[in-house]
Each structure stands twice: as C-alpha cells, then as structure tokens.
Amino acid sequence: MKKALILIDIQKEYFENGALELTNPIAASENAKKLLDHFRKENNTIIHVQHISGEGVPFFVDGTKGVDIHENVKPLPGEKVITKNFPNSFRGTDLLEYLQSKQITHLVIAVMMTHMCIDAGTRAAFDFGFECTVIGDACATMDLQINGQKVKAEDVHNAFLSALEFFYAKIITTQVYLHS
C-alpha cells in the first residue's frame, strides 16, 4: 500500500481576517502540520491543493493573500502543488494522473472546509478506487444556515464526517493516525 498525504485548501482565506473565516482553523492547521511533518520524515508523497476561484467570485481571488497556503503547512520545494477551481480536487486538475504515476492506493486527507472540499474530494477519491483516511481534527468548517436556522460548525463537521465514514472513508484523529 503506497500512501500520500493530501492537504486541501489550508489557505489564509479561512483564517482570521479572511473572507471565509472558519471555526478553529488554527487547531486544524496545527494538526495538519503534525501530519505533514510525519510524512516528510517518512519521505512519503505529499500533495498540497490550492483553490483559486474563477472570475466574479469574491474569495480565493488569484493574486490576493487569501489564496496563499497557510504558514503552518507551507510546501517545501519539490512538494507537489495542484491548483483547483472547484470543490472536487480531481475536477480539472492532474491529481488523478499524478497519484496513479506514483502508484498511490491510500490517501490521508486533511482539508478546509469539511462540508465542501473534504466531502467532494473524498467521495471522488473513493470512486476512483483509493482507500481514504480523513483526519477529522485536521479539518475545519463554519456555521451554516438552512431555512433561516443556524447549524453550528461542530454539527456541520460531525454530520459530514459521519456521512463519509458510513461508506467512503475511515475517520480518525491526528493522534490515532500518528500512533498507529
């Protein structure tokens, strides 16, 4: 089993003063950094995915600081960086081809936002035949609303992770992953 770490959209737009500030992004990014350090030490494949929005979208605007990958998980020279324009990291990118070229079969995933890019990307990865492990505490989301009712970030996060765990991925914590 060859594995890769995929860090999706851990970008400044999701942190304090960003256009889409999430709940507890620092804690999630610190856990993602622990995973990143582990993968670097083990010399395993690392992929950073960076979202840049299309024209007319008011966030992740190309050329702004919001698109920058957060300092906690900055890519090193030689680490693969894939730019995407949709929640699904496979859509319109070379991610699938890159993973296949490295003969990767297992993806370890940390993402911002749980309810968008982790959901879309994990489901797509599974559909392409990858075994997926999502590190739940290395992901973050935000409060949402539906029909005038607020849904707290913690509830959004847990609902999406539990839905993924039902069929698409193993969901564990950073601590469990690093000590297994």
Coordinates of C-alpha atoms in Angstrom, one line a residue:
M1 CA 0.0 0.0 0.0
K2 CA 1.5 3.3 -1.1
K3 CA 0.1 6.3 0.6
A4 CA 0.0 10.1 0.1
L5 CA -0.9 13.0 2.3
I6 CA -3.3 15.5 0.6
L7 CA -3.6 18.9 2.3
I8 CA -6.5 20.6 0.6
D9 CA -7.2 24.4 0.8
I10 CA -5.4 25.1 4.0
Q11 CA -5.2 28.7 2.8
K12 CA -5.3 32.1 4.5
E13 CA -8.8 32.9 3.3
Y14 CA -10.1 30.5 6.0
F15 CA -8.2 32.1 8.9
E16 CA -8.7 35.4 10.9
N17 CA -9.4 38.3 8.6
G18 CA -10.0 36.0 5.6
A19 CA -13.2 36.2 3.5
L20 CA -14.4 32.8 4.7
E21 CA -13.1 32.5 8.3
L22 CA -13.8 29.1 9.7
T23 CA -14.3 27.8 13.3
N24 CA -10.9 26.8 14.8
P25 CA -8.8 26.8 11.7
I26 CA -5.6 27.2 13.7
A27 CA -6.1 24.0 15.6
A28 CA -6.9 22.1 12.4
S29 CA -3.9 23.5 10.6
E30 CA -1.6 22.6 13.6
N31 CA -2.8 19.0 13.3
A32 CA -2.3 19.1 9.6
K33 CA 1.3 20.3 10.3
K34 CA 1.9 17.3 12.5
L35 CA 0.8 15.0 9.7
L36 CA 2.9 17.0 7.2
D37 CA 6.0 16.7 9.4
H38 CA 5.3 12.9 9.8
F39 CA 5.0 12.4 6.0
R40 CA 8.2 14.4 5.4
K41 CA 10.1 12.4 7.9
E42 CA 8.8 9.1 6.3
N43 CA 9.6 10.5 2.9
N44 CA 6.1 9.7 1.7
T45 CA 4.2 11.6 -1.1
I46 CA 2.8 14.9 -0.1
I47 CA 0.3 16.9 -2.2
H48 CA -0.8 20.5 -1.5
V49 CA -4.1 21.6 -3.2
Q50 CA -4.7 25.3 -3.5
H51 CA -8.0 26.7 -4.5
I52 CA -8.2 29.7 -6.9
S53 CA -11.7 30.9 -7.8
G54 CA -13.0 31.8 -11.2
E55 CA -13.8 35.3 -12.3
G56 CA -16.6 37.0 -10.3
V57 CA -16.2 35.0 -7.1
P58 CA -15.3 37.3 -4.2
F59 CA -12.9 34.8 -2.4
F60 CA -9.8 32.9 -3.3
V61 CA -9.1 35.6 -5.9
D62 CA -5.9 35.0 -7.8
G63 CA -3.1 37.3 -6.7
T64 CA -4.5 38.0 -3.2
K65 CA -3.1 36.9 0.1
G66 CA -6.2 34.8 0.7
V67 CA -5.1 32.2 -1.8
D68 CA -1.7 31.7 -0.1
I69 CA -1.2 28.4 1.7
H70 CA -1.1 29.0 5.4
E71 CA 2.4 29.2 7.1
N72 CA 1.7 26.1 9.2
V73 CA 1.7 23.8 6.1
K74 CA 3.7 25.8 3.6
P75 CA 5.0 23.5 0.8
L76 CA 8.7 22.8 0.5
P77 CA 10.5 22.9 -2.8
G78 CA 9.7 19.7 -4.6
E79 CA 6.4 19.0 -3.0
K80 CA 3.6 18.8 -5.5
V81 CA 1.1 21.8 -5.5
I82 CA -2.1 21.4 -7.5
T83 CA -4.3 24.4 -8.3
K84 CA -8.0 23.7 -8.5
N85 CA -11.1 25.8 -9.3
F86 CA -13.8 23.5 -7.9
P87 CA -14.5 21.8 -4.5
N88 CA -13.6 18.4 -6.0
S89 CA -9.8 18.4 -6.2
F90 CA -9.9 15.9 -9.1
R91 CA -12.0 18.1 -11.4
G92 CA -10.0 19.9 -14.0
T93 CA -6.6 19.0 -12.4
D94 CA -3.9 16.4 -12.9
L95 CA -4.4 15.0 -9.4
L96 CA -5.6 11.6 -10.5
E97 CA -2.8 11.2 -13.1
Y98 CA -0.2 12.3 -10.5
L99 CA -1.5 9.7 -7.9
Q100 CA -1.5 7.0 -10.5
S101 CA 2.0 7.8 -11.7
K102 CA 3.2 7.4 -8.1
Q103 CA 1.1 4.2 -7.7
I104 CA -0.7 5.6 -4.7
T105 CA -3.5 3.5 -3.3
H106 CA -4.3 5.1 0.1
L107 CA -5.0 8.8 0.7
V108 CA -4.6 10.5 4.1
I109 CA -6.7 13.7 3.8
A110 CA -6.8 17.0 5.8
V111 CA -9.0 19.7 4.4
M112 CA -10.7 23.0 4.8
M113 CA -13.8 23.0 4.6
T114 CA -15.4 19.8 5.9
H115 CA -18.7 20.5 4.2
M116 CA -17.3 21.3 0.8
C117 CA -13.9 20.2 -0.4
I118 CA -13.4 17.3 2.0
D119 CA -16.8 15.9 1.1
A120 CA -16.4 16.4 -2.7
G121 CA -12.7 15.3 -2.8
T122 CA -13.1 12.2 -0.6
R123 CA -16.1 10.9 -2.4
A124 CA -14.3 11.4 -5.7
A125 CA -11.2 9.7 -4.5
F126 CA -13.1 6.7 -3.3
D127 CA -14.9 6.5 -6.6
F128 CA -11.5 6.4 -8.3
G129 CA -10.6 3.4 -6.2
F130 CA -8.5 5.0 -3.4
E131 CA -8.7 3.9 0.2
C132 CA -9.3 7.1 2.1
T133 CA -8.5 8.1 5.7
V134 CA -9.7 11.5 6.8
I135 CA -8.1 13.1 9.8
G136 CA -11.1 14.7 11.3
D137 CA -9.3 17.1 13.7
A138 CA -7.1 18.3 10.8
C139 CA -10.2 19.7 9.1
A140 CA -12.4 22.7 9.8
T141 CA -15.7 24.2 8.7
M142 CA -18.1 27.1 9.6
D143 CA -21.6 27.7 10.8
L144 CA -24.1 27.3 8.0
Q145 CA -27.8 28.2 7.6
I146 CA -30.8 26.5 6.1
N147 CA -34.3 27.8 6.0
G148 CA -33.4 30.5 8.5
Q149 CA -31.9 28.1 11.0
K150 CA -28.3 28.2 12.1
V151 CA -26.3 25.0 12.0
K152 CA -23.3 25.2 14.3
A153 CA -19.9 24.4 12.8
E154 CA -19.4 21.5 15.1
D155 CA -22.6 19.9 14.0
V156 CA -21.8 20.5 10.3
H157 CA -18.4 19.0 10.8
N158 CA -19.7 15.9 12.6
A159 CA -22.5 15.3 10.2
F160 CA -20.3 15.4 7.1
L161 CA -17.6 13.2 8.8
S162 CA -20.1 10.7 9.9
A163 CA -21.6 10.6 6.4
L164 CA -18.2 9.9 4.9
E165 CA -17.4 7.3 7.5
F166 CA -20.6 5.4 6.6
F167 CA -19.1 4.3 3.3
Y168 CA -16.3 6.4 1.9
A169 CA -13.5 6.8 4.4
K170 CA -12.1 5.9 7.7
I171 CA -12.3 8.9 10.1
I172 CA -9.7 9.2 12.8
T173 CA -7.8 11.8 14.8
T174 CA -4.3 13.0 14.3
Q175 CA -3.1 11.3 17.5
V176 CA -4.6 8.0 16.4
Y177 CA -3.0 8.2 13.0
L178 CA 0.4 9.1 14.2
H179 CA 0.4 6.3 16.8
S180 CA -1.0 3.5 14.7

